[in-house]
Short mmCIF file of C-alpha atoms in Angstrom, two decimals:
data_model
loop_
_atom_site.label_atom_id
_atom_site.label_comp_id
_atom_site.label_asym_id
_atom_site.label_seq_id
_atom_site.Cartn_x
_atom_site.Cartn_y
_atom_site.Cartn_z
CA MET A 1 96.50 -17.96 -77.74
CA LYS A 2 99.83 -19.67 -78.05
CA LYS A 3 102.80 -18.21 -79.88
CA SER A 4 101.96 -19.72 -83.21
CA LEU A 5 100.71 -17.73 -86.13
CA LEU A 6 99.23 -14.51 -84.87
CA LEU A 7 100.41 -12.19 -82.19
CA LEU A 8 96.85 -11.03 -81.60
CA SER A 9 94.26 -12.28 -79.20
CA LEU A 10 91.82 -15.02 -80.09
CA GLY A 11 89.20 -12.27 -80.33
CA ALA A 12 91.01 -10.38 -83.06
CA ILE A 13 92.00 -12.54 -86.00
CA VAL A 14 92.79 -12.35 -89.69
CA SER A 15 92.45 -13.67 -93.23
CA LEU A 16 93.73 -12.41 -96.51
CA CYS A 17 93.45 -12.61 -100.29
CA ALA A 18 96.32 -12.84 -102.71
CA CYS A 19 95.64 -9.74 -104.73
CA GLY A 20 97.61 -7.09 -106.53
CA SER A 21 100.25 -7.27 -109.19
CA ASN A 22 103.92 -6.87 -108.35
CA GLU A 23 105.31 -7.43 -111.79
CA GLY A 24 108.90 -8.47 -112.10
CA SER A 25 109.04 -10.12 -108.66
CA ALA A 26 108.17 -13.65 -109.68
CA SER A 27 109.78 -16.25 -107.43
CA LYS A 28 111.81 -19.28 -108.39
CA THR A 29 109.88 -22.49 -108.82
CA ALA A 30 110.85 -25.78 -107.29
CA ASP A 31 109.46 -28.56 -109.40
CA SER A 32 108.62 -28.98 -113.07
CA SER A 33 105.58 -31.05 -112.12
CA SER A 34 103.94 -27.87 -110.84
CA THR A 35 103.73 -26.48 -114.37
CA PRO A 36 100.08 -26.43 -115.48
CA VAL A 37 99.12 -28.96 -118.13
CA THR A 38 96.91 -26.44 -119.84
CA GLU A 39 96.83 -22.68 -119.57
CA SER A 40 93.71 -21.20 -118.00
CA SER A 41 92.34 -17.71 -118.41
CA SER A 42 90.40 -15.57 -116.01
CA THR A 43 87.26 -13.53 -116.24
CA LYS A 44 89.23 -10.96 -114.21
CA THR A 45 92.08 -10.63 -116.73
CA GLU A 46 92.63 -8.69 -119.92
CA SER A 47 93.14 -10.57 -123.16
CA SER A 48 96.87 -9.94 -122.80
CA GLY A 49 96.89 -12.15 -119.72
CA LYS A 50 97.74 -9.36 -117.29
CA GLU A 51 95.65 -9.20 -114.14
CA GLU A 52 93.02 -6.51 -113.88
CA LYS A 53 92.12 -4.94 -110.56
CA ALA A 54 91.14 -7.77 -108.24
CA ALA A 55 87.58 -8.08 -107.02
CA LYS A 56 86.99 -6.37 -103.69
CA LEU A 57 86.26 -8.47 -100.63
CA THR A 58 83.02 -6.99 -99.32
CA GLN A 59 82.06 -9.38 -96.52
CA ALA A 60 83.36 -12.50 -94.81
CA PHE A 61 81.56 -14.88 -92.47
CA SER A 62 82.49 -17.81 -90.26
CA SER A 63 80.46 -20.60 -88.72
CA PRO A 64 80.61 -22.05 -85.23
CA ALA A 65 82.86 -25.09 -85.08
CA ARG A 66 81.35 -28.58 -85.14
CA PHE A 67 82.59 -31.58 -83.13
CA THR A 68 82.01 -35.11 -84.48
CA TYR A 69 82.89 -38.32 -82.64
CA ALA A 70 83.27 -41.69 -84.41
CA ASN A 71 83.85 -44.53 -81.96
CA SER A 72 84.89 -48.07 -82.99
CA ARG A 73 85.15 -49.32 -79.41
CA PRO A 74 84.65 -51.87 -77.96
CA THR A 75 84.98 -53.84 -81.25
CA TYR A 76 88.25 -52.05 -82.03
CA ASN A 77 90.32 -49.93 -79.66
CA TYR A 78 90.02 -46.89 -81.87
CA TYR A 79 88.07 -43.65 -82.23
CA THR A 80 88.35 -40.32 -84.03
CA ALA A 81 87.28 -36.82 -83.04
CA THR A 82 86.85 -34.22 -85.77
CA TYR A 83 86.83 -30.45 -85.29
CA ALA A 84 85.49 -28.53 -88.29
CA PHE A 85 84.17 -25.11 -89.28
CA GLU A 86 83.47 -23.07 -92.42
CA THR A 87 84.16 -19.57 -93.68
CA LEU A 88 82.61 -17.68 -96.59
CA ASP A 89 84.00 -14.70 -98.52
CA LEU A 90 81.86 -12.54 -100.81
CA PHE A 91 83.28 -10.25 -103.51
CA ASP A 92 81.87 -7.22 -105.32
CA ASP A 93 81.87 -9.02 -108.69
CA GLY A 94 79.26 -11.53 -107.47
CA THR A 95 81.68 -14.36 -106.72
CA TYR A 96 82.24 -16.32 -103.52
CA GLN A 97 84.86 -18.49 -101.87
CA LEU A 98 83.61 -21.07 -99.38
CA ASN A 99 86.21 -22.73 -97.14
CA GLU A 100 85.59 -26.06 -95.43
CA ILE A 101 88.17 -26.69 -92.68
CA SER A 102 88.54 -30.03 -90.89
CA MET A 103 91.04 -31.50 -88.39
CA THR A 104 90.74 -35.08 -87.08
CA PHE A 105 92.55 -36.59 -84.08
CA SER A 106 92.51 -39.87 -82.20
CA GLY A 107 94.06 -41.08 -78.94
CA VAL A 108 93.44 -37.77 -77.17
CA VAL A 109 94.86 -37.78 -73.62
CA LEU A 110 93.77 -35.01 -71.22
CA PRO A 111 95.55 -35.35 -67.87
CA GLU A 112 93.92 -34.01 -64.69
CA GLU A 113 97.08 -32.06 -63.86
CA GLY A 114 99.71 -30.39 -66.00
CA ASN A 115 99.67 -29.41 -69.66
CA GLY A 116 101.00 -32.68 -71.05
CA GLY A 117 97.89 -33.47 -73.07
CA ASN A 118 98.44 -35.03 -76.46
CA GLY A 119 96.62 -36.50 -79.42
CA ASN A 120 97.37 -38.34 -82.64
CA GLU A 121 96.71 -36.31 -85.75
CA ARG A 122 94.86 -38.48 -88.28
CA THR A 123 94.03 -36.16 -91.13
CA ASN A 124 93.28 -32.53 -91.97
CA PHE A 125 92.12 -30.63 -95.02
CA VAL A 126 90.94 -27.30 -96.37
CA LYS A 127 88.57 -27.33 -99.35
CA ARG A 128 87.91 -24.01 -101.08
CA TYR A 129 84.95 -23.78 -103.45
CA TYR A 130 84.74 -20.90 -105.98
CA GLY A 131 81.60 -19.80 -107.78
CA LYS A 132 78.94 -17.13 -108.22
CA PHE A 133 76.24 -16.14 -105.76
CA THR A 134 73.03 -14.16 -105.49
CA SER A 135 71.75 -12.53 -102.33
CA SER A 136 68.75 -10.74 -100.87
CA LYS A 137 67.93 -9.15 -97.53
CA ASP A 138 65.41 -11.01 -95.42
CA GLU A 139 62.00 -9.33 -95.56
CA LEU A 140 61.53 -9.55 -91.80
CA ASP A 141 65.09 -8.86 -90.63
CA GLU A 142 67.43 -6.54 -92.52
CA ASP A 143 70.42 -7.97 -90.66
CA ILE A 144 69.84 -11.35 -92.31
CA LEU A 145 71.29 -11.91 -95.78
CA ASN A 146 69.84 -14.84 -97.71
CA LEU A 147 72.44 -16.35 -100.02
CA SER A 148 72.30 -18.77 -102.92
CA LEU A 149 75.68 -20.24 -103.88
CA GLY A 150 75.80 -21.55 -107.42
CA SER A 151 77.62 -24.64 -108.57
CA PRO A 152 81.38 -24.23 -107.91
CA ASP A 153 83.47 -23.85 -111.07
CA ARG A 154 86.81 -24.15 -109.28
CA LEU A 155 88.03 -26.26 -106.37
CA VAL A 156 91.27 -25.84 -104.45
CA VAL A 157 92.17 -28.57 -101.93
CA PHE A 158 94.93 -28.65 -99.33
CA ASN A 159 94.91 -32.25 -98.13
CA ASP A 160 96.73 -33.61 -95.10
CA ALA A 161 100.13 -32.02 -95.81
CA SER A 162 100.50 -34.50 -98.67
CA GLU A 163 98.37 -33.32 -101.61
CA PHE A 164 97.41 -30.06 -103.28
CA TYR A 165 94.86 -29.69 -106.06
CA ASP A 166 93.66 -26.68 -108.06
CA THR A 167 91.25 -27.33 -110.92
CA ALA A 168 92.13 -23.94 -112.46
CA ASN A 169 95.85 -24.77 -112.56
CA TRP A 170 95.83 -28.53 -113.11
CA THR A 171 99.20 -30.26 -113.38
CA ALA A 172 100.46 -33.69 -114.38
CA LEU A 173 101.26 -34.40 -110.72
CA MET A 174 97.71 -33.52 -109.67
CA SER A 175 96.30 -35.73 -112.42
CA LYS A 176 98.39 -38.67 -111.27
CA LYS A 177 97.63 -38.25 -107.56
CA ALA A 178 93.90 -37.78 -108.15
CA GLY A 179 93.78 -40.76 -110.52
CA THR A 180 95.63 -43.22 -108.28
CA THR A 181 93.43 -45.72 -106.45
CA TYR A 182 94.29 -48.00 -103.53
CA SER A 183 93.29 -51.54 -102.55
CA TYR A 184 94.43 -54.17 -100.05
CA ASP A 185 96.30 -57.26 -101.21
CA GLU A 186 96.07 -60.73 -99.64
CA ASN A 187 98.52 -59.63 -96.93
CA TYR A 188 96.36 -56.61 -96.07
CA GLN A 189 98.96 -54.26 -97.49
CA LEU A 190 97.72 -51.16 -99.25
CA VAL A 191 98.67 -51.28 -102.92
CA PRO A 192 98.38 -48.28 -105.29
CA THR A 193 97.13 -48.54 -108.86
CA GLU A 194 98.28 -45.54 -110.83
CA GLY A 195 95.93 -43.68 -113.12
CA GLU A 196 95.06 -40.19 -114.31
CA LYS A 197 92.15 -37.84 -113.72
CA SER A 198 91.24 -34.61 -115.44
CA ALA A 199 90.48 -31.37 -113.65
CA LEU A 200 86.86 -31.54 -114.83
CA ASP A 201 86.34 -35.06 -113.53
CA TYR A 202 87.88 -34.09 -110.20
CA LEU A 203 85.59 -31.06 -110.01
CA LYS A 204 82.46 -33.09 -110.79
CA GLU A 205 83.26 -35.64 -108.09
CA ASN A 206 84.05 -33.14 -105.35
CA VAL A 207 81.72 -30.14 -105.54
CA PHE A 208 78.11 -29.53 -104.61
CA THR A 209 75.27 -28.59 -106.94
CA SER A 210 74.09 -25.48 -105.08
CA LEU A 211 73.82 -24.27 -101.51
CA GLU A 212 71.21 -22.10 -99.79
CA LEU A 213 72.16 -20.40 -96.55
CA SER A 214 71.63 -17.29 -94.45
CA ALA A 215 74.17 -14.95 -92.88
CA VAL A 216 73.95 -12.55 -89.95
CA VAL A 217 75.69 -9.46 -91.29
CA SER A 218 76.41 -7.60 -88.03
CA GLU A 219 77.97 -10.72 -86.49
CA ALA A 220 79.69 -11.97 -89.68
CA LYS A 221 78.09 -15.35 -88.95
CA ILE A 222 76.85 -18.30 -90.98
CA ASP A 223 75.58 -21.66 -89.81
CA PHE A 224 77.71 -24.74 -90.37
CA GLU A 225 76.41 -26.37 -93.55
CA ALA A 226 76.59 -30.07 -94.32
CA ILE A 227 78.05 -30.24 -97.83
CA THR A 228 77.05 -33.08 -100.14
CA VAL A 229 79.37 -33.47 -103.11
CA GLY A 230 78.81 -34.94 -106.54
CA ASN A 231 77.74 -32.76 -109.45
CA GLU A 232 77.80 -34.25 -112.94
CA ASN A 233 76.81 -30.88 -114.42
CA ALA A 234 79.73 -28.96 -112.95
CA LYS A 235 81.79 -26.92 -115.40
CA LEU A 236 85.28 -25.49 -115.10
CA GLY A 237 85.50 -21.75 -114.71
CA THR A 238 88.24 -19.57 -116.17
CA TYR A 239 90.73 -18.18 -113.66
CA LYS A 240 94.22 -16.80 -113.95
CA ASP A 241 95.20 -15.48 -110.56
CA GLY A 242 98.74 -16.81 -110.86
CA LEU A 243 98.51 -19.35 -108.05
CA ASN A 244 101.63 -21.46 -108.52
CA GLY A 245 101.93 -23.33 -105.22
CA GLY A 246 99.77 -24.58 -102.38
CA TYR A 247 101.01 -26.14 -99.16
CA SER A 248 99.45 -27.28 -95.88
CA SER A 249 100.92 -28.12 -92.50
CA PRO A 250 100.12 -31.03 -90.22
CA ALA A 251 97.54 -30.07 -87.59
CA GLN A 252 98.81 -29.07 -84.14
CA PHE A 253 97.22 -29.89 -80.76
CA THR A 254 97.73 -27.72 -77.66
CA TYR A 255 96.35 -28.44 -74.19
CA ALA A 256 95.96 -25.68 -71.57
CA ASN A 257 94.91 -27.07 -68.18
CA MET A 258 93.75 -24.89 -65.27
CA ARG A 259 93.02 -27.87 -63.03
CA PRO A 260 93.12 -28.44 -60.10
CA SER A 261 93.00 -24.69 -59.32
CA TYR A 262 89.96 -24.32 -61.59
CA ASN A 263 87.82 -27.06 -63.12
CA TYR A 264 88.57 -25.91 -66.62
CA TYR A 265 90.83 -26.68 -69.60
CA THR A 266 91.01 -25.91 -73.31
CA MET A 267 92.11 -27.87 -76.36
CA GLU A 268 93.35 -25.89 -79.36
CA PHE A 269 93.65 -27.35 -82.87
CA ASP A 270 95.64 -25.40 -85.47
CA MET A 271 96.77 -25.86 -89.05
CA GLN A 272 98.17 -23.57 -91.74
CA THR A 273 98.07 -23.25 -95.52
CA LEU A 274 100.38 -21.23 -97.72
CA GLU A 275 99.63 -19.98 -101.23
CA THR A 276 102.32 -18.51 -103.49
CA TYR A 277 101.64 -16.49 -106.63
CA ASN A 278 103.48 -15.64 -109.83
CA ASP A 279 103.61 -11.92 -108.94
CA GLY A 280 105.73 -12.67 -105.86
CA THR A 281 102.94 -12.42 -103.31
CA TYR A 282 101.77 -14.95 -100.71
CA VAL A 283 98.79 -15.69 -98.49
CA LEU A 284 99.41 -17.52 -95.23
CA ASN A 285 96.28 -18.79 -93.47
CA GLN A 286 95.97 -20.11 -89.96
CA TYR A 287 92.84 -22.05 -89.01
CA SER A 288 92.16 -22.60 -85.32
CA SER A 289 89.44 -24.22 -83.19
CA LEU A 290 89.28 -24.05 -79.41
CA PHE A 291 87.23 -26.50 -77.35
CA SER A 292 86.74 -27.43 -73.70
CA GLY A 293 84.74 -30.05 -71.81
CA VAL A 294 85.44 -32.82 -74.31
CA VAL A 295 83.76 -36.12 -73.41
CA LEU A 296 84.81 -39.25 -75.36
CA PRO A 297 82.72 -42.21 -74.10
CA GLU A 298 84.04 -45.77 -74.22
CA SER A 299 80.97 -46.95 -76.16
CA GLY A 300 78.58 -45.22 -78.50
CA ASN A 301 79.11 -42.12 -80.64
CA ASP A 302 77.65 -39.57 -78.23
CA GLY A 303 80.85 -37.66 -77.66
CA THR A 304 80.40 -34.02 -76.70
CA ALA A 305 82.52 -30.87 -76.58
CA ASN A 306 82.03 -27.18 -75.81
CA GLU A 307 83.15 -24.89 -78.59
CA ARG A 308 85.04 -21.90 -77.20
CA ALA A 309 86.28 -20.06 -80.30
CA ASN A 310 87.46 -20.54 -83.87
CA TYR A 311 88.93 -18.38 -86.60
CA GLN A 312 90.60 -18.19 -89.98
CA VAL A 313 93.48 -15.75 -90.25
CA SER A 314 95.12 -14.79 -93.53
CA LEU A 315 98.29 -12.75 -93.87
CA TYR A 316 99.38 -11.10 -97.11
CA GLY A 317 102.87 -10.10 -98.20
CA THR A 318 105.64 -10.81 -100.68
CA TYR A 319 107.97 -13.79 -100.85
CA THR A 320 111.11 -15.18 -102.42
CA SER A 321 112.05 -18.84 -102.72
CA GLU A 322 115.04 -21.01 -103.44
CA VAL A 323 115.49 -24.75 -103.97
CA ASP A 324 117.69 -26.44 -101.37
CA ASP A 325 121.25 -27.04 -102.61
CA LEU A 326 121.30 -30.61 -101.31
CA ASP A 327 117.66 -31.65 -101.70
CA GLU A 328 115.77 -30.61 -104.83
CA ASP A 329 112.48 -31.68 -103.25
CA THR A 330 112.79 -28.98 -100.56
CA THR A 331 112.24 -25.29 -101.20
CA HIS A 332 113.15 -22.52 -98.75
CA VAL A 333 110.61 -19.69 -98.74
CA HIS A 334 111.14 -16.26 -97.20
CA LEU A 335 107.89 -14.50 -96.27
CA SER A 336 107.95 -10.74 -95.79
CA GLU A 337 106.28 -8.91 -92.93
CA ALA A 338 102.53 -9.02 -93.38
CA THR A 339 101.08 -5.98 -95.17
CA ARG A 340 97.40 -6.91 -94.96
CA ILE A 341 95.27 -8.77 -92.45
CA VAL A 342 91.75 -10.14 -92.89
CA ASN A 343 89.99 -11.58 -89.87
CA ARG A 344 87.05 -13.97 -89.75
CA ASN A 345 86.66 -14.50 -86.06
CA ASP A 346 84.42 -16.84 -84.12
CA ALA A 347 81.16 -16.20 -86.03
CA SER A 348 81.12 -12.72 -84.54
CA GLU A 349 83.66 -10.42 -86.23
CA PHE A 350 85.19 -9.62 -89.61
CA TYR A 351 88.17 -7.33 -90.25
CA ASP A 352 90.04 -6.45 -93.43
CA THR A 353 92.78 -3.84 -93.20
CA ALA A 354 92.56 -3.27 -96.97
CA ASN A 355 88.80 -2.57 -96.84
CA TRP A 356 88.29 -0.95 -93.44
CA THR A 357 84.80 0.11 -92.34
CA ALA A 358 83.25 2.10 -89.50
CA LEU A 359 81.93 -1.13 -87.97
CA MET A 360 85.40 -2.69 -88.03
CA SER A 361 86.84 0.45 -86.42
CA LYS A 362 84.27 0.32 -83.63
CA LYS A 363 84.64 -3.42 -82.96
CA ALA A 364 88.43 -3.31 -83.02
CA GLY A 365 88.50 -0.23 -80.76
CA THR A 366 86.12 -1.57 -78.11
CA THR A 367 87.79 -2.83 -74.94
CA TYR A 368 86.33 -4.93 -72.13
CA SER A 369 86.80 -4.98 -68.36
CA TYR A 370 85.08 -6.55 -65.36
CA ASP A 371 83.02 -4.45 -62.95
CA GLU A 372 82.68 -5.04 -59.21
CA ASN A 373 80.06 -7.73 -59.90
CA TYR A 374 82.43 -9.55 -62.28
CA GLN A 375 80.28 -8.59 -65.25
CA LEU A 376 82.07 -7.87 -68.53
CA VAL A 377 81.56 -4.23 -69.47
CA PRO A 378 82.48 -2.80 -72.91
CA THR A 379 84.11 0.59 -73.41
CA GLU A 380 83.57 1.78 -76.94
CA GLY A 381 86.37 3.27 -78.97
CA GLU A 382 87.76 3.42 -82.48
CA LYS A 383 90.81 1.94 -84.18
CA SER A 384 92.17 2.60 -87.65
CA ALA A 385 93.22 -0.07 -90.13
CA ALA A 386 96.84 1.09 -89.80
CA GLU A 387 96.69 0.73 -86.01
CA TYR A 388 95.10 -2.70 -86.27
CA LEU A 389 97.74 -3.84 -88.75
CA ALA A 390 100.59 -2.44 -86.65
CA GLU A 391 99.34 -4.28 -83.56
CA ASN A 392 98.71 -7.62 -85.23
CA LYS A 393 101.02 -8.03 -88.21
CA THR A 394 103.58 -10.79 -88.18
CA PRO A 395 107.31 -10.31 -88.83
CA ALA A 396 109.24 -11.71 -91.76
CA VAL A 397 109.89 -15.43 -91.43
CA ASP A 398 111.55 -18.32 -93.25
CA ALA A 399 109.72 -21.57 -93.98
CA ASP A 400 110.36 -24.86 -95.75
CA VAL A 401 107.94 -26.47 -98.21
CA LEU A 402 107.87 -29.75 -100.15
CA PRO A 403 106.24 -28.91 -103.52
CA LYS A 404 105.66 -32.52 -104.61
CA GLU A 405 103.75 -33.25 -101.39
CA GLY A 406 102.16 -29.85 -100.96
CA LYS A 407 103.59 -29.83 -97.42
CA LEU A 408 104.43 -26.85 -95.20
CA ASP A 409 106.30 -27.03 -91.92
CA PHE A 410 104.12 -25.37 -89.28
CA ILE A 411 105.35 -21.79 -88.83
CA THR A 412 105.83 -20.40 -85.33
CA PHE A 413 106.23 -16.66 -84.83
CA GLU A 414 108.11 -15.59 -81.73
CA ASN A 415 106.85 -12.68 -79.68
#
């Protein structure tokens, strides 16, 4: 893995929740438009508004990544390739968070020699659906968990490093951006028509009715689910987790070419989101998909690619922020060293240093080596949550965000 977010291997990754209450450490805010229009309350809060103990993350799953090719050639010299996967978190209070992650590129160039591959980023997004779930073990296989996800009552969207929406903390800026429509004039120029949209209307337009799926518990795996949105019966839930800012980075493309020595190369697609909270805590997520053998035909939509790995990593810690002296639209954020890591890795592993289990200890402690027949042989061991955190945590780092655009500069951690 390249020197971007995590200093751990692609086989040991992380994701985190913004939990806890560090009262008195609230950060500075950057923009009055981020003030919620209406105050929301949470089923996890006391009537005084203080947060109760956060729900415990009990299981997390990830899907294999999906490759989609949309080709406009030969009519137009244009195509797009989309790399997407999903993750699902389950909590002990019967709630879920379903993440839909998507990165789209065009103009991908993969040279036969050298690592000078490149691609044009077109769009990226993370959609996070919140709701309640029910579950039952499969009658014929106790490792299979059958899940029913109810209608989402909250939607958080990080869109293309230009928009951020949270139906539980709706703002005037969100209302304006969601309500603005676009059309082409007689000169084929895109013209905006400003409007407004409520959090409820946005929710109804962009969430599903319900979703049935199955998970493999020992592998922390779910299948990729096609999500159909549009739910006129959706209702807003009550949340007050103190989320005061959401930011996403542009997607990054990295090409690692082993040719001509070996007939092999990989393409890695990465993006990040940052969440900041009123109690002075943050969650920094990195989403990554790794592919090889990408075939993009001149005609037709039968593009193919071999998925190698994917993950969602979340890092937890504390932060401070300050508005730039010369540019009020820019905020400088200082992120502390990570104090918690959660890992949803490649539809095969799940780690959470705050909720460590015997299975996590065994998986994290197992090492692999090749025998004389070049077969991969595991050597079982154990690793504590503290050891895992010490090996994989990231150092403190500074970052810049644009609150009005919901944009984060991609953060690179040096080894």
